[in-house]
Amino acid sequence: MRGNSFQLLDKAFNFFRHSDTARRGVPPDPNSVADVPNTATCHPQSHIVFLKTHKTASSTVLNILYRYGESRNLTFALPVGQAMHLFYPKLFESHFVEGFSSGRVKEFHIMCNHMRFRKAEVAKVMPEDTFYFSIIRHPVTMIESSFSYFKGIPAFSNSRSLEDFLDNTNNYKDSAPWSFLAHNNLAFDFGFDHNVTADADDHEDKAKRAVAAIERDFHLILVSEYFDESMILLKHVLCWSLEDVVSFKLNSRSNRTRHQISPNTAEKIKRWNALDWSLYLHFNATFWQKVESVVGREQMKSEVSQLRELQDKLANTCLKGGGAVDPSQMKDAGLMPAQSGTAVIQGYNLKPDLDSQTRTQCQRLTTPELQYTERLKSLQFPVQQKQVLQCVRTAEDGFNEPTSLALTEYNWPVTRVMDRPATVHDLFLECVKQCV
């Protein structure tokens, strides 16, 4: 017998499922992403590559893809071994995917972990009919976020503020570890040379070539500033339902660690990240062209309203307090997001009285990227994960005090000491380094 919480959740999903059916779009032809949807030939797309870019709300998109694939028993192209990303910042190679070189996995459905994109290698892993998409963000707010989140990298660590960094870019060294996070990081993630400023003679030429390559290799580029509209457009082109693209924000900072950017600083950012700015201007425009051709402005407004209504219903069902909280207020260590730099990354507390089915759905909506990746690895490769899990259980007694751990996902140190006892997730990361 379902509990009251699950009934409410189920009713919300059913309502939007039925109201949405008649409006579903058709996955675009790989050679033409502007095709108008044809509901008579609509089939949900399950071969998908998502280029997960940095500080663009991509963790929330990843969660959507993880939930979609897990609920349908699809196979993910996960990083080999104990890596949490596809060996970023190296250009992607097919052998980075667990089960590919050995032939253990015959078909991959979804690839969505961090990588530096290289189409020829990705195409070796994924089927020919794969849908490729990514997401971008305005370079001004993107670097403000990056400066906070990646404060520990050499490019940022000696700067008192973002303004200080921008006033001293002559000290920037591309050879320093992880310097690309501070200069045209979008372009770098897409696989291009990122060392371009507005003053460079070849700026316009490199920008044109980058735009042409992205348009050739990707069917859709979403825009972080219009996240809900992006999810509705994605829903249409993938022929998914509204509940498939519902989400809670993940890996998001507390407002108290956000900083206002002056118009003068914004102009400096656009010049420093001139290649990213060119990409943003172009694909922001093409995004709205696709909205017009695939959905329509009025239909978009209606469906965005429905999506937000569904998200509000889920928040009221799942979340204690109805929203995100700072890590110091979190109760469930399994839902604790990794902390980085000077940012305060928020998470969620679930209501304590949820029935088991509702709790499972709510947990999936709120599980951070690293924990969810570990879970999927355990599901796809259970024997291989057994050694690591045993290591975690063995090491628990040794890591029960607050400690400063290396953020294995990026291979550079967290710049502040954790203000909480080590969790099982922390132990997992430490054991990967020490025990495996």
Coordinates of C-alpha atoms in Angstrom, one line a residue:
M1 CA 0.0 0.0 0.0
R2 CA 1.4 3.4 -1.0
G3 CA 1.8 6.0 1.7
N4 CA 0.2 9.5 1.4
S5 CA 3.5 11.1 0.3
F6 CA 3.9 8.7 -2.5
Q7 CA 0.3 9.1 -3.6
L8 CA 0.8 12.9 -3.8
L9 CA 4.0 12.4 -5.8
D10 CA 2.4 9.8 -8.1
K11 CA -0.6 12.0 -8.7
A12 CA 1.6 15.0 -9.7
F13 CA 3.6 12.8 -12.1
N14 CA 0.4 11.3 -13.6
F15 CA -1.3 14.7 -14.1
F16 CA 1.7 16.2 -15.9
R17 CA 2.3 13.0 -17.9
H18 CA -1.2 13.0 -19.4
S19 CA -1.4 16.8 -19.9
D20 CA 2.0 16.6 -21.7
T21 CA 1.5 13.7 -24.0
A22 CA 0.0 15.6 -26.9
R23 CA 2.8 18.1 -27.0
R24 CA 5.9 15.8 -27.1
G25 CA 8.5 16.6 -29.8
V26 CA 10.4 14.3 -32.1
P27 CA 14.2 13.8 -31.7
P28 CA 15.8 16.0 -34.3
D29 CA 17.5 14.5 -37.3
P30 CA 21.3 14.6 -36.6
N31 CA 21.7 16.8 -39.6
S32 CA 19.0 19.3 -38.7
V33 CA 18.2 20.2 -35.1
A34 CA 15.6 22.7 -36.1
D35 CA 13.0 20.2 -37.4
V36 CA 9.5 20.8 -36.1
P37 CA 8.4 18.0 -33.9
N38 CA 6.0 15.4 -35.4
T39 CA 4.1 13.6 -32.6
A40 CA 3.1 10.8 -34.9
T41 CA 6.7 9.7 -35.2
C42 CA 7.9 10.6 -31.7
H43 CA 10.1 8.0 -30.0
P44 CA 12.0 8.7 -26.7
Q45 CA 15.7 9.1 -27.3
S46 CA 18.0 6.9 -25.1
H47 CA 21.4 7.2 -26.9
I48 CA 22.7 10.5 -25.4
V49 CA 26.0 12.3 -24.9
F50 CA 25.9 15.3 -22.6
L51 CA 29.1 17.4 -22.5
K52 CA 29.2 18.4 -18.9
T53 CA 30.7 21.8 -18.7
H54 CA 31.9 23.5 -15.6
K55 CA 29.8 25.9 -13.4
T56 CA 26.9 25.9 -15.9
A57 CA 24.2 24.0 -13.8
S58 CA 25.5 20.9 -15.5
S59 CA 25.4 18.8 -12.3
T60 CA 21.6 19.3 -12.3
V61 CA 21.4 18.1 -15.9
L62 CA 23.6 15.1 -14.9
N63 CA 21.1 14.2 -12.2
I64 CA 18.3 14.3 -14.7
L65 CA 20.2 11.9 -17.0
Y66 CA 21.2 9.6 -14.2
R67 CA 17.6 9.3 -13.0
Y68 CA 16.3 8.8 -16.5
G69 CA 18.8 6.1 -17.2
E70 CA 18.6 4.3 -13.9
S71 CA 14.8 4.1 -13.9
R72 CA 14.9 2.5 -17.4
N73 CA 17.9 0.2 -16.7
L74 CA 20.1 2.0 -19.3
T75 CA 23.8 1.6 -19.5
F76 CA 26.1 4.5 -18.7
A77 CA 29.5 5.1 -20.2
L78 CA 31.2 5.6 -16.8
P79 CA 34.8 6.5 -16.0
V80 CA 37.1 3.5 -15.8
G81 CA 38.4 2.3 -12.4
Q82 CA 37.6 4.6 -9.5
A83 CA 37.7 7.9 -11.5
M84 CA 34.8 10.3 -11.0
H85 CA 35.2 11.9 -14.4
L86 CA 36.4 10.8 -17.8
F87 CA 40.0 11.7 -17.0
Y88 CA 39.4 15.5 -17.5
P89 CA 41.4 17.6 -18.4
K90 CA 42.9 15.1 -20.9
L91 CA 41.2 15.1 -24.3
F92 CA 38.7 12.2 -24.2
E93 CA 39.9 8.7 -25.3
S94 CA 37.6 5.7 -25.7
H95 CA 39.5 3.6 -23.3
F96 CA 38.6 6.0 -20.5
V97 CA 35.1 4.3 -20.4
E98 CA 34.7 1.3 -18.1
G99 CA 33.9 -1.9 -20.0
F100 CA 34.6 -0.5 -23.5
S101 CA 38.1 -1.8 -24.2
S102 CA 37.4 -5.2 -22.6
G103 CA 34.1 -5.6 -24.5
R104 CA 32.3 -6.3 -21.3
V105 CA 29.6 -3.7 -22.3
K106 CA 28.0 -4.2 -25.7
E107 CA 25.9 -1.1 -25.8
F108 CA 26.2 2.3 -24.0
H109 CA 23.2 4.5 -23.8
I110 CA 24.3 7.6 -21.9
M111 CA 27.7 9.4 -21.5
C112 CA 27.5 12.4 -19.3
N113 CA 30.5 12.7 -16.9
H114 CA 33.1 15.5 -17.1
M115 CA 35.4 15.2 -20.1
R116 CA 37.3 17.3 -22.6
F117 CA 35.4 16.7 -25.7
R118 CA 36.8 14.9 -28.7
K119 CA 34.1 13.7 -31.1
A120 CA 36.1 11.0 -33.0
E121 CA 36.9 9.2 -29.7
V122 CA 33.4 9.6 -28.3
A123 CA 31.9 8.2 -31.5
K124 CA 33.9 5.0 -31.0
V125 CA 31.9 4.4 -27.8
M126 CA 28.4 5.6 -28.6
P127 CA 26.0 4.4 -31.3
E128 CA 25.6 6.3 -34.5
D129 CA 22.1 7.7 -33.6
T130 CA 23.4 9.3 -30.4
F131 CA 22.0 12.7 -29.6
Y132 CA 24.7 15.2 -28.5
F133 CA 24.0 18.2 -26.4
S134 CA 25.7 20.6 -23.9
I135 CA 25.0 23.7 -21.8
I136 CA 26.7 27.1 -21.6
R137 CA 26.6 30.0 -19.3
H138 CA 27.3 33.8 -19.5
P139 CA 31.0 34.2 -19.0
V140 CA 30.6 36.9 -16.4
T141 CA 28.6 34.9 -13.9
M142 CA 30.5 31.8 -14.9
I143 CA 33.9 33.1 -13.9
E144 CA 32.5 34.7 -10.7
S145 CA 31.4 31.2 -9.7
S146 CA 34.6 29.6 -10.9
F147 CA 36.7 32.1 -8.8
S148 CA 34.9 31.0 -5.7
Y149 CA 34.7 27.3 -6.4
F150 CA 38.2 26.9 -7.8
K151 CA 40.0 29.3 -5.5
G152 CA 42.6 26.7 -4.7
I153 CA 44.1 26.6 -8.2
P154 CA 47.4 28.6 -8.8
A155 CA 45.7 31.0 -11.2
F156 CA 43.3 32.2 -8.5
S157 CA 45.0 31.5 -5.2
N158 CA 47.2 34.6 -5.1
S159 CA 44.4 37.0 -6.0
R160 CA 42.5 38.8 -3.3
S161 CA 39.5 39.1 -5.5
L162 CA 38.2 38.4 -9.0
E163 CA 38.9 42.1 -9.8
D164 CA 42.5 41.7 -8.6
F165 CA 42.9 38.6 -10.8
L166 CA 41.6 40.5 -13.9
D167 CA 43.8 43.4 -13.2
N168 CA 46.9 41.2 -13.2
T169 CA 46.3 38.7 -16.0
N170 CA 49.8 39.4 -17.2
N171 CA 50.8 37.1 -14.3
Y172 CA 48.6 34.3 -15.6
K173 CA 50.6 31.2 -16.6
D174 CA 48.9 28.7 -18.9
S175 CA 51.5 26.1 -17.8
A176 CA 50.3 26.2 -14.2
P177 CA 48.1 23.3 -13.1
W178 CA 44.4 23.7 -13.9
S179 CA 44.9 27.2 -15.4
F180 CA 42.2 26.5 -18.0
L181 CA 39.6 26.9 -15.3
A182 CA 40.5 30.6 -15.2
H183 CA 40.5 31.3 -19.0
N184 CA 37.9 30.5 -21.6
N185 CA 36.9 27.3 -19.7
L186 CA 33.9 26.7 -21.9
A187 CA 36.0 26.6 -25.0
F188 CA 38.5 24.3 -23.3
D189 CA 35.8 21.8 -22.3
F190 CA 34.6 21.7 -25.9
G191 CA 38.2 20.8 -26.9
F192 CA 39.5 24.0 -28.3
D193 CA 42.6 26.2 -27.6
H194 CA 41.5 28.4 -24.8
N195 CA 44.3 30.9 -24.7
V196 CA 42.5 33.7 -26.6
T197 CA 41.7 37.2 -25.6
A198 CA 39.8 40.0 -27.4
D199 CA 43.1 41.6 -28.4
A200 CA 44.4 38.5 -30.1
D201 CA 44.8 38.8 -33.9
D202 CA 43.3 35.3 -34.5
H203 CA 40.4 35.8 -32.0
E204 CA 37.6 36.1 -34.6
D205 CA 39.0 33.2 -36.7
K206 CA 39.2 30.9 -33.7
A207 CA 35.7 31.9 -32.6
K208 CA 34.2 31.1 -36.0
R209 CA 36.0 27.8 -36.2
A210 CA 34.8 26.8 -32.7
V211 CA 31.2 27.8 -33.5
A212 CA 31.3 25.8 -36.7
A213 CA 32.7 22.7 -35.0
I214 CA 30.2 22.8 -32.2
E215 CA 27.3 23.2 -34.7
R216 CA 28.7 20.2 -36.6
D217 CA 29.1 17.9 -33.6
F218 CA 26.2 18.9 -31.3
H219 CA 22.5 18.8 -31.9
L220 CA 21.6 21.2 -29.1
I221 CA 23.2 23.8 -26.9
L222 CA 21.3 24.8 -23.8
V223 CA 21.6 28.0 -21.8
S224 CA 22.1 28.0 -18.0
E225 CA 20.4 31.4 -17.5
Y226 CA 17.2 29.9 -19.1
F227 CA 17.4 26.6 -17.3
D228 CA 13.7 25.8 -17.2
E229 CA 13.2 26.8 -20.8
S230 CA 16.2 24.6 -21.7
M231 CA 14.6 21.6 -20.0
I232 CA 11.4 22.1 -21.9
L233 CA 13.3 22.3 -25.2
L234 CA 15.3 19.2 -24.2
K235 CA 12.1 17.4 -23.4
H236 CA 10.7 18.1 -26.8
V237 CA 13.7 17.1 -28.9
L238 CA 14.3 13.9 -26.8
C239 CA 10.6 13.1 -26.8
W240 CA 10.6 12.8 -23.1
S241 CA 7.9 13.7 -20.6
L242 CA 7.7 16.7 -18.2
E243 CA 8.5 14.5 -15.1
D244 CA 11.6 13.3 -16.9
V245 CA 13.2 16.8 -16.8
V246 CA 12.0 17.9 -13.3
S247 CA 14.9 18.7 -10.9
F248 CA 16.2 20.4 -7.8
K249 CA 19.3 22.6 -8.2
L250 CA 22.5 20.6 -7.3
N251 CA 26.0 21.8 -6.6
S252 CA 24.6 25.3 -6.1
R253 CA 26.3 27.9 -3.9
S254 CA 24.7 29.7 -1.0
N255 CA 23.8 33.3 -1.9
R256 CA 26.2 34.6 0.8
T257 CA 29.2 33.4 -1.2
R258 CA 28.0 35.1 -4.4
H259 CA 29.4 38.5 -5.4
Q260 CA 28.0 41.3 -7.5
I261 CA 30.0 42.1 -10.6
S262 CA 30.4 45.8 -11.6
P263 CA 29.8 46.8 -15.3
N264 CA 33.5 47.7 -15.5
T265 CA 34.6 44.2 -14.2
A266 CA 32.1 42.6 -16.6
E267 CA 33.7 44.2 -19.6
K268 CA 37.1 43.0 -18.4
I269 CA 35.7 39.4 -18.1
K270 CA 34.3 39.5 -21.6
R271 CA 37.7 40.6 -23.0
W272 CA 39.7 38.1 -21.0
N273 CA 37.2 35.3 -21.9
A274 CA 36.6 36.6 -25.4
L275 CA 36.3 33.1 -26.9
D276 CA 33.7 32.0 -24.4
W277 CA 31.8 35.3 -24.9
S278 CA 31.7 34.7 -28.7
L279 CA 30.3 31.2 -28.1
Y280 CA 27.7 32.5 -25.7
L281 CA 26.5 35.2 -28.0
H282 CA 26.1 32.7 -30.9
F283 CA 24.5 29.9 -29.0
N284 CA 22.2 32.1 -26.9
A285 CA 20.8 33.3 -30.2
T286 CA 20.4 29.8 -31.8
F287 CA 18.8 28.6 -28.5
W288 CA 15.9 31.0 -29.0
Q289 CA 15.6 30.1 -32.7
K290 CA 15.2 26.5 -31.7
V291 CA 12.6 27.5 -29.1
E292 CA 10.6 29.2 -31.8
S293 CA 10.8 26.3 -34.3
V294 CA 10.4 23.4 -31.9
V295 CA 8.1 24.7 -29.2
G296 CA 6.9 28.2 -29.8
R297 CA 7.1 31.1 -27.3
E298 CA 3.6 30.8 -26.0
Q299 CA 3.8 27.0 -25.6
M300 CA 7.1 27.5 -23.9
K301 CA 5.6 29.8 -21.3
S302 CA 2.8 27.4 -20.6
E303 CA 5.1 24.4 -20.2
V304 CA 7.6 26.3 -18.0
S305 CA 4.8 27.2 -15.7
Q306 CA 3.8 23.5 -15.5
L307 CA 7.4 22.4 -14.9
R308 CA 7.7 24.9 -12.0
E309 CA 4.4 23.8 -10.5
L310 CA 5.6 20.2 -10.6
Q311 CA 8.9 21.2 -9.0
D312 CA 7.1 23.0 -6.2
K313 CA 4.9 20.0 -5.6
L314 CA 8.0 17.8 -5.4
A315 CA 9.7 20.2 -3.0
N316 CA 6.7 20.2 -0.7
T317 CA 6.6 16.4 -0.8
C318 CA 10.3 15.7 -0.4
L319 CA 12.1 18.5 1.3
K320 CA 12.2 19.5 5.0
G321 CA 11.8 23.3 4.9
G322 CA 11.0 23.2 1.2
G323 CA 14.4 24.2 -0.1
A324 CA 18.2 23.9 0.0
V325 CA 20.3 24.4 3.2
D326 CA 23.9 25.1 4.0
P327 CA 26.1 22.0 4.7
S328 CA 26.2 22.8 8.4
Q329 CA 22.4 22.3 8.6
M330 CA 22.4 19.0 6.7
K331 CA 21.4 15.8 8.5
D332 CA 22.0 13.0 5.9
A333 CA 25.7 12.5 5.2
G334 CA 24.8 10.5 2.1
L335 CA 23.3 13.7 0.5
M336 CA 26.2 15.9 1.5
P337 CA 27.7 17.7 -1.5
A338 CA 31.5 18.1 -1.9
Q339 CA 32.8 21.5 -0.7
S340 CA 35.4 23.4 -2.6
G341 CA 37.3 26.7 -2.5
T342 CA 35.5 29.5 -0.7
A343 CA 32.1 28.4 -2.0
V344 CA 29.4 27.0 0.3
I345 CA 27.7 24.3 -1.6
Q346 CA 24.2 23.7 -0.5
G347 CA 22.2 20.4 -0.2
Y348 CA 18.9 19.1 1.0
N349 CA 17.2 17.5 4.0
L350 CA 14.5 15.1 3.2
K351 CA 11.3 14.9 5.3
P352 CA 11.7 12.2 8.0
D353 CA 8.3 10.6 7.6
L354 CA 8.4 9.7 3.9
D355 CA 7.4 6.1 2.9
S356 CA 10.1 4.0 1.3
Q357 CA 9.0 4.5 -2.3
T358 CA 8.7 8.3 -1.9
R359 CA 12.1 8.5 -0.1
T360 CA 13.8 6.6 -2.9
Q361 CA 12.4 9.1 -5.5
C362 CA 13.3 12.0 -3.4
Q363 CA 16.8 10.7 -2.7
R364 CA 17.5 10.4 -6.4
L365 CA 16.4 14.0 -6.9
T366 CA 18.8 15.2 -4.2
T367 CA 21.8 12.9 -4.5
P368 CA 25.0 14.8 -5.4
E369 CA 27.1 13.9 -8.5
L370 CA 29.9 11.9 -6.8
Q371 CA 27.6 9.8 -4.7
Y372 CA 25.3 9.1 -7.6
T373 CA 28.2 8.1 -9.8
E374 CA 29.5 5.7 -7.2
R375 CA 26.0 4.2 -7.0
L376 CA 25.8 3.6 -10.7
K377 CA 29.2 2.1 -10.8
S378 CA 28.1 -0.3 -8.1
L379 CA 25.0 -1.2 -10.1
Q380 CA 26.8 -1.7 -13.4
F381 CA 30.0 -3.3 -12.0
P382 CA 29.2 -4.8 -8.6
V383 CA 32.1 -7.2 -8.3
Q384 CA 34.7 -4.5 -9.1
Q385 CA 33.2 -2.1 -6.5
K386 CA 33.3 -4.7 -3.7
Q387 CA 37.0 -4.2 -3.0
V388 CA 36.5 -0.4 -2.6
L389 CA 33.5 -0.8 -0.4
Q390 CA 35.3 -3.2 1.8
C391 CA 38.1 -0.7 2.1
V392 CA 35.7 1.9 3.2
R393 CA 34.3 -0.3 5.9
T394 CA 37.8 -1.3 7.1
A395 CA 39.0 2.4 7.2
E396 CA 36.0 3.9 9.0
D397 CA 37.6 3.9 12.4
G398 CA 40.6 5.7 11.1
F399 CA 38.8 8.7 9.7
N400 CA 36.3 9.7 12.4
E401 CA 37.8 13.1 13.1
P402 CA 37.4 16.3 10.9
T403 CA 40.1 16.3 8.3
S404 CA 41.3 18.1 5.2
L405 CA 40.9 15.6 2.3
A406 CA 42.0 15.9 -1.3
L407 CA 39.2 16.4 -3.7
T408 CA 39.9 13.4 -5.8
E409 CA 37.5 14.5 -8.6
Y410 CA 39.9 17.4 -9.5
N411 CA 43.2 16.2 -8.0
W412 CA 43.8 19.5 -6.1
P413 CA 43.3 20.2 -2.4
V414 CA 40.2 21.6 -0.7
T415 CA 41.3 25.0 0.5
R416 CA 39.5 24.9 3.8
V417 CA 39.2 22.3 6.5
M418 CA 35.9 20.4 6.6
D419 CA 33.7 21.6 9.4
R420 CA 32.1 18.2 9.9
P421 CA 33.2 14.7 10.7
A422 CA 34.3 12.6 7.8
T423 CA 31.4 10.8 6.0
V424 CA 31.4 7.5 4.3
H425 CA 31.7 9.5 1.1
D426 CA 34.9 11.1 2.4
L427 CA 36.2 7.7 3.3
F428 CA 35.5 6.3 -0.1
L429 CA 37.6 9.1 -1.7
E430 CA 40.4 8.6 0.8
C431 CA 40.4 4.9 0.3
V432 CA 40.6 5.2 -3.5
K433 CA 43.9 7.0 -2.9
Q434 CA 45.3 4.8 -0.2
C435 CA 43.8 1.3 -0.5
V436 CA 43.2 0.5 -4.1

